[in-house]
Short mmCIF file of C-alpha atoms and ligand atoms in Angstrom, two decimals:
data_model
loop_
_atom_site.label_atom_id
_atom_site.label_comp_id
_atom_site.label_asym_id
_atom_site.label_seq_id
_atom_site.Cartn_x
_atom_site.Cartn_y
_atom_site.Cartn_z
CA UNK A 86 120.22 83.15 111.10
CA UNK A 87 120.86 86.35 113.31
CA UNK A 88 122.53 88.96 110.96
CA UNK A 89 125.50 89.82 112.99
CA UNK A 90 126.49 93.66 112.05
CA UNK A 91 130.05 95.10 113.04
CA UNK A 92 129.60 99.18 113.89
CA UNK A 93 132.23 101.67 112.66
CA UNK A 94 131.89 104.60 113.94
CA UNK A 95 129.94 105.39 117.55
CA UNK A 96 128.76 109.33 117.50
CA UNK A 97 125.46 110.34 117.50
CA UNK A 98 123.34 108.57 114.49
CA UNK A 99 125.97 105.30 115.09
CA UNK A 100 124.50 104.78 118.76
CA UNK A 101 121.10 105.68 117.74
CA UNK A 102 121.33 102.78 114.82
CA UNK A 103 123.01 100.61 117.75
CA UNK A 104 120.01 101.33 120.19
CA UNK A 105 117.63 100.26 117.57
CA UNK A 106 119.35 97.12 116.42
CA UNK A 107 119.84 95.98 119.55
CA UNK A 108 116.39 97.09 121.62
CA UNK A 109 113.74 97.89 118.85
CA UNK A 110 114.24 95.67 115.95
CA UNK A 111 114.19 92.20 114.80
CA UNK A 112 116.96 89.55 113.55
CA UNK A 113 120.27 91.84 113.85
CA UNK A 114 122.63 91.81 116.78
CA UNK A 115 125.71 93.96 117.26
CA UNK A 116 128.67 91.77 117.74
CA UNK A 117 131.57 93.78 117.14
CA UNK A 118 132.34 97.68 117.58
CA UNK A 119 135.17 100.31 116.26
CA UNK A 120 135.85 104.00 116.54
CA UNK A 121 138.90 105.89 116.30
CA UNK A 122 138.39 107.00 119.45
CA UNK A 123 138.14 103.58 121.32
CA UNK A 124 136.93 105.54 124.89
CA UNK A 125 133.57 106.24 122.41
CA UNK A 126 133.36 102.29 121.35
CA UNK A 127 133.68 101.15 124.80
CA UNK A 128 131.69 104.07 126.44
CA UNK A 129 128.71 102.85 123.83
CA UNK A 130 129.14 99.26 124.32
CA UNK A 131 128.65 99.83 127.97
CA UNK A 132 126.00 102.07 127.73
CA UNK A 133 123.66 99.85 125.31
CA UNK A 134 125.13 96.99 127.80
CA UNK A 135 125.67 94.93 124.68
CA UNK A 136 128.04 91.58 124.21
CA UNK A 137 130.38 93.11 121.74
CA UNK A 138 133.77 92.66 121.03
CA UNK A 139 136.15 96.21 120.65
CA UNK A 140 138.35 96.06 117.61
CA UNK A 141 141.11 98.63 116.92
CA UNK A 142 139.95 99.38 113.81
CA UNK A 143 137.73 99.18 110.70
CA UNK A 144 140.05 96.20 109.16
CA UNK A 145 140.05 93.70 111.81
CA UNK A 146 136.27 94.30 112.76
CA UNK A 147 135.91 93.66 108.60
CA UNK A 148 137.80 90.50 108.96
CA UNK A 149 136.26 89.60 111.73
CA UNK A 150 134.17 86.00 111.33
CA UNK A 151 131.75 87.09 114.06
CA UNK A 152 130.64 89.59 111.60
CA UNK A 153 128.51 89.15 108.72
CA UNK A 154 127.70 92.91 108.12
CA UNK A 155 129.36 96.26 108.31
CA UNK A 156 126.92 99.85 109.80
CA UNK A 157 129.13 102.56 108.54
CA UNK A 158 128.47 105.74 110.68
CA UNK A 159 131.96 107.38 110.62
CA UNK A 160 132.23 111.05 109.30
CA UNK A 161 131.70 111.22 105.79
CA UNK A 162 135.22 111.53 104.02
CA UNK A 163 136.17 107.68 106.04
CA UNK A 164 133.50 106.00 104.30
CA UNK A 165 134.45 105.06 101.22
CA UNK A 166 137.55 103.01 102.91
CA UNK A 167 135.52 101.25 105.09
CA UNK A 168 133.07 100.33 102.55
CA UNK A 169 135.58 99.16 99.75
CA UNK A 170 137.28 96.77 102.37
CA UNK A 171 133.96 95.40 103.01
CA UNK A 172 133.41 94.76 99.55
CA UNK A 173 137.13 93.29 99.00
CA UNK A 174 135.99 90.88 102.05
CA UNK A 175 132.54 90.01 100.74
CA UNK A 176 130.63 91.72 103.58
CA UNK A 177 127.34 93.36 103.61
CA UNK A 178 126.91 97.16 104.23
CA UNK A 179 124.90 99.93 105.41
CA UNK A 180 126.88 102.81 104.97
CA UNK A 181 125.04 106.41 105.86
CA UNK A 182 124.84 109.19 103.81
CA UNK A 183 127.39 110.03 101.97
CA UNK A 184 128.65 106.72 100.42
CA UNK A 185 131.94 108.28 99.93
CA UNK A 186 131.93 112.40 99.39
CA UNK A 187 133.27 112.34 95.53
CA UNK A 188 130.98 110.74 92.62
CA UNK A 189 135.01 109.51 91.98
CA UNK A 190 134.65 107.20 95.44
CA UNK A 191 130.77 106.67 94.73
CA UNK A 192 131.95 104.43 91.16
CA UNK A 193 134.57 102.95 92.85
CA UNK A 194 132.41 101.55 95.04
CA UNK A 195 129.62 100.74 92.09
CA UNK A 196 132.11 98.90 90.10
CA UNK A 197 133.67 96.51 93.10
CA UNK A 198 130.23 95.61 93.74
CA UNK A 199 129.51 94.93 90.40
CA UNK A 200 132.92 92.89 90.03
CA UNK A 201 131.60 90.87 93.53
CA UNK A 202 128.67 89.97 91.20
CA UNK A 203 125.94 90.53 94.32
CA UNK A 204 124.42 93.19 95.76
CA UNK A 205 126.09 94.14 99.27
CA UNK A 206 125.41 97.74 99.96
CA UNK A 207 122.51 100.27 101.04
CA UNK A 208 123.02 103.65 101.62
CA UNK A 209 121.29 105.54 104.61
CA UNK A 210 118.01 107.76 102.77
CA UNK A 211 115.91 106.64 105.08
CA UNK A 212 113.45 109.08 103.18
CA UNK A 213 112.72 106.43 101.22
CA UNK A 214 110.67 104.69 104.35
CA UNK A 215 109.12 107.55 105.74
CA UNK A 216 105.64 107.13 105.24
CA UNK A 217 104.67 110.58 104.18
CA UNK A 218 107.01 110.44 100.76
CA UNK A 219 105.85 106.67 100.87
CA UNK A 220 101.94 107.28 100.60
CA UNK A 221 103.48 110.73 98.02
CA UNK A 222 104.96 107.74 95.66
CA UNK A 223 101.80 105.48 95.84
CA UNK A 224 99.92 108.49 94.60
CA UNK A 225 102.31 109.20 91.88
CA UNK A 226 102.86 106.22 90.61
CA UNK A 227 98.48 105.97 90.66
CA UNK A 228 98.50 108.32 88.85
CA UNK A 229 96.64 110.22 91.03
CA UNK A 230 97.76 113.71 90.27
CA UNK A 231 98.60 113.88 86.91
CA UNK A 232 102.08 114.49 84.99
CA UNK A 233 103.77 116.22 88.58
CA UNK A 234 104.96 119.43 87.07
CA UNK A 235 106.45 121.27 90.16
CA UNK A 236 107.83 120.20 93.46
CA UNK A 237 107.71 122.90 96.59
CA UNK A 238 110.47 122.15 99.25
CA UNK A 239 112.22 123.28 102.35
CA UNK A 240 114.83 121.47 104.46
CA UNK A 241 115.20 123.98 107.92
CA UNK A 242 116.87 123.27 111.03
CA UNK A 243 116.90 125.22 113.74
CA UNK A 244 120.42 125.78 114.10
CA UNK A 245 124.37 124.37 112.89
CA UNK A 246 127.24 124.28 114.99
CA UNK A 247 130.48 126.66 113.58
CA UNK A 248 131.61 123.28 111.85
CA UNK A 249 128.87 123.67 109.39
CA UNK A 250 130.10 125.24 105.70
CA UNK A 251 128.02 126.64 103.12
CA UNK A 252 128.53 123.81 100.53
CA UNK A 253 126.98 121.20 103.47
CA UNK A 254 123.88 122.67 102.64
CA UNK A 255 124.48 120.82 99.66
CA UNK A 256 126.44 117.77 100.49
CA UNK A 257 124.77 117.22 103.84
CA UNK A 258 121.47 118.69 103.67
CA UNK A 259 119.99 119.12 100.24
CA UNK A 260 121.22 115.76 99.70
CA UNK A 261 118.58 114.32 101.25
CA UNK A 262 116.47 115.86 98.91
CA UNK A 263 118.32 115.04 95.93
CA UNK A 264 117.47 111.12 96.84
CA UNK A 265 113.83 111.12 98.09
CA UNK A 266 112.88 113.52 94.85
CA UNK A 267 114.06 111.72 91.48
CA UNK A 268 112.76 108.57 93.40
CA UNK A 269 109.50 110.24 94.11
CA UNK A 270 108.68 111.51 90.75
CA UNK A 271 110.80 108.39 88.50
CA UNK A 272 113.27 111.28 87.10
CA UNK A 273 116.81 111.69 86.81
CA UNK A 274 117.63 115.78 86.96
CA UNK A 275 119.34 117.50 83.95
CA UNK A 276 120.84 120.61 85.91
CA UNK A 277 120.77 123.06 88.58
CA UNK A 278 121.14 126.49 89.85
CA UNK A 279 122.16 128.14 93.38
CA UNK A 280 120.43 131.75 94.68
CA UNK A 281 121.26 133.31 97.91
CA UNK A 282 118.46 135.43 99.09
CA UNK A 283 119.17 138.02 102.29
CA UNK A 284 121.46 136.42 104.85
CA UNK A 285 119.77 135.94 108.22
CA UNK A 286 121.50 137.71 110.96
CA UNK A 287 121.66 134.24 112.99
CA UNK A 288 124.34 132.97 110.42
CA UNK A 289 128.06 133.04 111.01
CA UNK A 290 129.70 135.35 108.72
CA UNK A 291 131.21 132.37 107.16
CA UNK A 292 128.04 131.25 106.28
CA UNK A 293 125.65 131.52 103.43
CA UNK A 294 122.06 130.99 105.17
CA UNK A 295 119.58 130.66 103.51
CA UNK A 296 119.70 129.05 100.08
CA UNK A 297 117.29 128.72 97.46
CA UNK A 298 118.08 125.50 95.04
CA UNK A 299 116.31 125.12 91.69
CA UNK A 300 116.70 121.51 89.77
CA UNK A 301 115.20 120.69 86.66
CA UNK A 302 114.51 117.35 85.84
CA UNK A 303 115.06 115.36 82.43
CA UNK A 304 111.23 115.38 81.90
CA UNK A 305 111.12 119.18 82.67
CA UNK A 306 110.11 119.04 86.53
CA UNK A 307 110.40 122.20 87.90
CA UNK A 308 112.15 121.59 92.11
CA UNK A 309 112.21 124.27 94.32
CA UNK A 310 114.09 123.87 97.26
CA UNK A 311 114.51 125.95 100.85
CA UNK A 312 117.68 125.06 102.61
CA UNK A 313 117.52 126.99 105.79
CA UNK A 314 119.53 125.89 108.18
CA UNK A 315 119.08 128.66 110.99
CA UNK A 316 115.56 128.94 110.91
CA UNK A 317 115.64 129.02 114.52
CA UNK A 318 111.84 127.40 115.37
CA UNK A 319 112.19 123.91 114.80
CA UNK A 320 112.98 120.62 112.26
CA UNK A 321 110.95 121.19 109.46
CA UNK A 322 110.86 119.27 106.08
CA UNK A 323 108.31 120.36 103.66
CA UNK A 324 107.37 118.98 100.17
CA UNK A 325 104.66 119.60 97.74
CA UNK A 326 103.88 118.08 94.32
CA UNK A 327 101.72 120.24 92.18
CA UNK A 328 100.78 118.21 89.71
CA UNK A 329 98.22 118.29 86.32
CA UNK A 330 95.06 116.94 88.01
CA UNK A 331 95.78 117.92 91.82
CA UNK A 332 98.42 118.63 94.48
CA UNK A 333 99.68 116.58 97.46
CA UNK A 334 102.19 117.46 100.20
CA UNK A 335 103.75 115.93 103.04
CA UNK A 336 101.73 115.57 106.07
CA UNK A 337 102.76 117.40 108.83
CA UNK A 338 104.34 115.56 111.95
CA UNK A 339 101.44 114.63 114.42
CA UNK A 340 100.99 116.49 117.23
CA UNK A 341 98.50 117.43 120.20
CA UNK A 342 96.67 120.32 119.37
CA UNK A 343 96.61 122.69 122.24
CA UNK A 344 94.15 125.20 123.33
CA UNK A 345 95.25 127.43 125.78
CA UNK A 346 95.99 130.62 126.87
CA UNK A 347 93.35 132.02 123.63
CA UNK A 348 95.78 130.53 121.77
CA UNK A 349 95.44 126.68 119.19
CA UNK A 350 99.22 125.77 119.25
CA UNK A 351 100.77 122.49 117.94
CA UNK A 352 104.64 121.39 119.22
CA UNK A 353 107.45 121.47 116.56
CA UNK A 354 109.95 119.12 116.39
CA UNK A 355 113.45 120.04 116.86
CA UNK A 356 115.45 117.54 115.49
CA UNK A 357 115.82 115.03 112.72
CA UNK A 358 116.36 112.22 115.45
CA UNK A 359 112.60 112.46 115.78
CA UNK A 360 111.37 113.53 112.67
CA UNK A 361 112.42 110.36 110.98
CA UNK A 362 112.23 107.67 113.45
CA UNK A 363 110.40 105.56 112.30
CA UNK A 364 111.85 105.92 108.75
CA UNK A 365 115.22 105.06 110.27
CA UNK A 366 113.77 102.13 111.90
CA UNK A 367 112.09 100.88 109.16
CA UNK A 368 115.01 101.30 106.63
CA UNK A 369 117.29 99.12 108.85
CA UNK A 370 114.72 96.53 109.75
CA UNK A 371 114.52 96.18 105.76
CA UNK A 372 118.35 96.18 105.55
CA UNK A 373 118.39 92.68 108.26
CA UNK A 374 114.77 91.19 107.00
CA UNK A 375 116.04 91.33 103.04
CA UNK A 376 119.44 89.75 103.42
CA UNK A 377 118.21 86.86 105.77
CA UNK A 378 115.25 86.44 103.23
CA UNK A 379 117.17 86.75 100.31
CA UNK A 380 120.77 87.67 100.90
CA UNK A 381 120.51 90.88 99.00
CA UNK A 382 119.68 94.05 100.77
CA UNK A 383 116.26 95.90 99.17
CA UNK A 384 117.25 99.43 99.95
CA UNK A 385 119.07 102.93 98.50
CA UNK A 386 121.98 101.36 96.34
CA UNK A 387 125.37 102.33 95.78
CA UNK A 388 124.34 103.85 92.12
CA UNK A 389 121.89 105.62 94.23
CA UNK A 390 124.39 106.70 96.61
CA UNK A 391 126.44 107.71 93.11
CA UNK A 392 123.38 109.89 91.89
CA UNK A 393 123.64 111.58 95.40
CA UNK A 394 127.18 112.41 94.85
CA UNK A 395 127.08 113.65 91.06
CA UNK A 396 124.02 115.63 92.25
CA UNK A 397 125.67 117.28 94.82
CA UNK A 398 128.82 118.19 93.37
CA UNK A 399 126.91 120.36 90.56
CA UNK A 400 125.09 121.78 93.19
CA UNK A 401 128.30 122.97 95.11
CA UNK A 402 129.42 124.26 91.47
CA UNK A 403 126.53 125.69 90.95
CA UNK A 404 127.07 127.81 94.56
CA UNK A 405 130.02 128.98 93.11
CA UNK A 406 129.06 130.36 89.64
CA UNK A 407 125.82 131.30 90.30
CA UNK A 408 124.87 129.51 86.96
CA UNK A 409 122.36 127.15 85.61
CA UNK A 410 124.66 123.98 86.17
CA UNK A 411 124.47 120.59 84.14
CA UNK A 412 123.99 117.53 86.30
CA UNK A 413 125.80 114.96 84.69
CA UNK A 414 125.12 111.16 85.08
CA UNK A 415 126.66 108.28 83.60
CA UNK A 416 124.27 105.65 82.35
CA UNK A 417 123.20 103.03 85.29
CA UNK A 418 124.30 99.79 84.40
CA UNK A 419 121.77 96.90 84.29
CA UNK A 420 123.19 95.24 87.47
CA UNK A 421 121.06 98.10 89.10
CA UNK A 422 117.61 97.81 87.00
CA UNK A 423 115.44 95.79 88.45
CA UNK A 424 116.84 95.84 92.36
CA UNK A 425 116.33 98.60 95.14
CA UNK A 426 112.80 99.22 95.01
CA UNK A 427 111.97 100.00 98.30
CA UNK A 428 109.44 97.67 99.67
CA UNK A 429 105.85 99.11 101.26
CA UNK A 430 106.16 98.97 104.97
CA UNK A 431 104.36 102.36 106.06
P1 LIG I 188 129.52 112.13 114.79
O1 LIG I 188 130.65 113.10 114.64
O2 LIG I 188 128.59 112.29 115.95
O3 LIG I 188 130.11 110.64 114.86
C1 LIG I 188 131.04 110.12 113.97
C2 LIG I 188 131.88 109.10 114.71
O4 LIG I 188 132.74 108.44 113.77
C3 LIG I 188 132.78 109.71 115.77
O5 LIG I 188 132.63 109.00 116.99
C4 LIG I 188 134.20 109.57 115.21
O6 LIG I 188 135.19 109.40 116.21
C5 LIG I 188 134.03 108.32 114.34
N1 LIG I 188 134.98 108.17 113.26
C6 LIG I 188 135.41 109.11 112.38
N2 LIG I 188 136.25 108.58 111.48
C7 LIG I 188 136.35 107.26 111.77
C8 LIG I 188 137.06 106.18 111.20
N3 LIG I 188 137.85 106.34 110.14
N4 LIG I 188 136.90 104.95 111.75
C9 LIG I 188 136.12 104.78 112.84
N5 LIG I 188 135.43 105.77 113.42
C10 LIG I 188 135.54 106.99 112.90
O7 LIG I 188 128.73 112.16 113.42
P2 LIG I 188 127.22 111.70 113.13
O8 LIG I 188 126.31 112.86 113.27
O9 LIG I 188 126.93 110.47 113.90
O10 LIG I 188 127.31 111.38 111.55
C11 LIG I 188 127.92 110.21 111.09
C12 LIG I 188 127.50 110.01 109.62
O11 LIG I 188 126.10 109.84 109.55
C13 LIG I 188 127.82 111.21 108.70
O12 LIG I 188 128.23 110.73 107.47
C14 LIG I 188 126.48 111.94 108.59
O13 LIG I 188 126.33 112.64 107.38
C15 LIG I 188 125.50 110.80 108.68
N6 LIG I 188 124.21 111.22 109.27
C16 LIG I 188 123.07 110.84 108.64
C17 LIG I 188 121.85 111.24 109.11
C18 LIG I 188 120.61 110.85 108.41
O14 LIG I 188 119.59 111.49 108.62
N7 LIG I 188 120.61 109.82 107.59
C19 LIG I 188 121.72 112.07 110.32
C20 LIG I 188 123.00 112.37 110.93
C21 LIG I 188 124.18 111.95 110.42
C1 LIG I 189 122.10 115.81 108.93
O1 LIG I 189 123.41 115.40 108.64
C2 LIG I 189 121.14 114.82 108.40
O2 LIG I 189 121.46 113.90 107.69
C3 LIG I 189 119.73 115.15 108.67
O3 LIG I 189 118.85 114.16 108.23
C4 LIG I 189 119.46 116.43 107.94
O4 LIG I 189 118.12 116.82 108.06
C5 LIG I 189 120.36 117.53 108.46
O5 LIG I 189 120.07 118.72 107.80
C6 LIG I 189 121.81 117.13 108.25
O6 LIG I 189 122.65 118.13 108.77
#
């Protein structure tokens, strides 16, 4: 059967997941569409010229029978809602990053889809399927390296729009991070501590730019990360595992390499649309192919999507004091043990 996926929420990575569905992957079709601003459903639905019905909002698209999953890409404080209705109706979901923007909302969610007994949610780290961290696992997990003892990182973007607060850098940055990194190494972090070096003049005065994030893990990984989000050249994600017996790092993004002008030059990319395409398409196409093969999805779960959260919020704590801040899990319950191990597709 054709998974048939309801969209709330049609803004920038909502029509990009739409365009993907609908023109690059396999087995999903978009049958139904919401936004709370309806002009933005309609305007999408005509532009992607797809054979979708407009629903008024997130409830009656849920309750829908022409959909049998929900693509949550509404701003992050109207997910949670969404997703618990879902739940409440038996639906699937793939609900971006973050599954709701409290580790409060994150359990909620956990413990209705432990009381619905199934698995019906993945969360949006499409780090997970990028094949850089993917062939960085492999050589983990090998062994390959050694006991990793230290992880290098930056997260910069080239520029934010006034919207953008200095505990995103956290929430809606750094989170991304705080998924692909315990996965990475198999650890769960123990605490956490903020820095702000020199300010760069290309930050509003309301903002904190750059930051420099230090997480410990349980096993006593050392994770240094770079949020930057004015760097002002380009999209760049950087990540290096020093480990006992060798070091790898993330490959950088291919690109021609240009002579010219006595100058060798390789093109940056500018935005995370591009930098993770093919992760993006590859964590979706997992979403459809695991639930029509067997009618659980395979990806980031909502306990991941609860780490995120917990994660986060000492990390916006840790902002504010300045201090070495505990992270704070509770203990994942078995219904998440054995499910969400994210499948090789590089
Ligand atoms: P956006 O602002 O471009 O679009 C959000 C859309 O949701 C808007 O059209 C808005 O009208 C609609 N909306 C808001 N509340 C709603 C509600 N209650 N019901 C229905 N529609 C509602 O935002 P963008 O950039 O598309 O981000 C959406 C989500 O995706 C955010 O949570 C963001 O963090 C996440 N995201 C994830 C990325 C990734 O790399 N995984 C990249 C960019 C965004
Ligand atoms: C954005 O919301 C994302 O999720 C991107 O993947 C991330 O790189 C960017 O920094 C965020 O603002």
């Amino acid at each position: 059967m054709t998974l048939r996926i309801g969209v709330v929420g049609t803004g920038a990575i909502g029509r990009d997941h739409m365009r993907r569905i609908s023109k690059t992957l396999s087995g999903g079709e978009i049958t139904a569409v919401t936004d709370v601003n309806l002009e933005s459903a309609s305007l999408a639905v005509r532009e992607l010229d797809l054979n979708a019905e407009i629903f008024p909002d997130d409830a009656s698209l849920i309750a829908s029978d022409q959909v049998d999953a929900i693509l949550v890409t509404s701003w992050g404080p109207a997910h949670e809602g969404t997703v618990l209705k879902a739940i409440e109706a038996g639906k699937y979901v793939f609900c971006e990053k973050p599954l709701a923007v409290t580790a409060e909302g994150c359990m909620k969610i956990v413990n209705a889809e432990m009381r619905h007994g199934k698995r019906l949610v993945q969360v949006g780290f499409m780090r997970r399927y990028d094949s850089g961290y993917v062939q960085m696992k492999k050589a983990i997990d090998n062994h390959e390296i050694g006991e990793p003892l230290m992880i290098h990182c930056a997260h910069r973007n080239s520029e934010v729009n006034a919207a953008y607060t200095t505990d995103m850098a956290m929430t809606d940055t750094l989170v991304h991070e705080i998924d692909v990194l315990h996965w990475l190494v198999n650890d769960n972090y123990k605490s956490v501590q903020v820095v702000y070096p020199k300010k760069t003049r290309h930050a509003l005065e309301h903002l904190k730019d750059p930051q420099m994030i230090t997480l410990e893990t349980e096993g006593g990984i050392v994770i240094q990360v770079e949020v930057f989000v004015n760097c002002k050249y380009g999209y760049d994600i950087q990540c290096e595992v020093v480990g006992e017996d060798g070091i790898i790092k993330l490959p950088e993004v291919p690109g021609i390499v240009y002579r010219k002008d006595a100058q060798l030059r390789v093109n940056l990319l500018t935005d995370w649309k591009q930098r993770f395409i093919d992760a993006y398409d590859k964590e979706l196409q997992d979403f459809i192919d695991s639930i029509r093969e067997t009618g659980e999805p395979n990806g980031p779960t909502s306990w991941d999507g609860y780490v995120a959260a917990v994660t986060a919020g000492a990390c916006v704590t840790a902002q504010k004091t300045g201090e070495r801040e505990p992270v704070r899990l509770g203990v994942k319950p078995e219904f998440y043990k054995e499910i969400g191990k994210t499948k090789e597709i590089i």
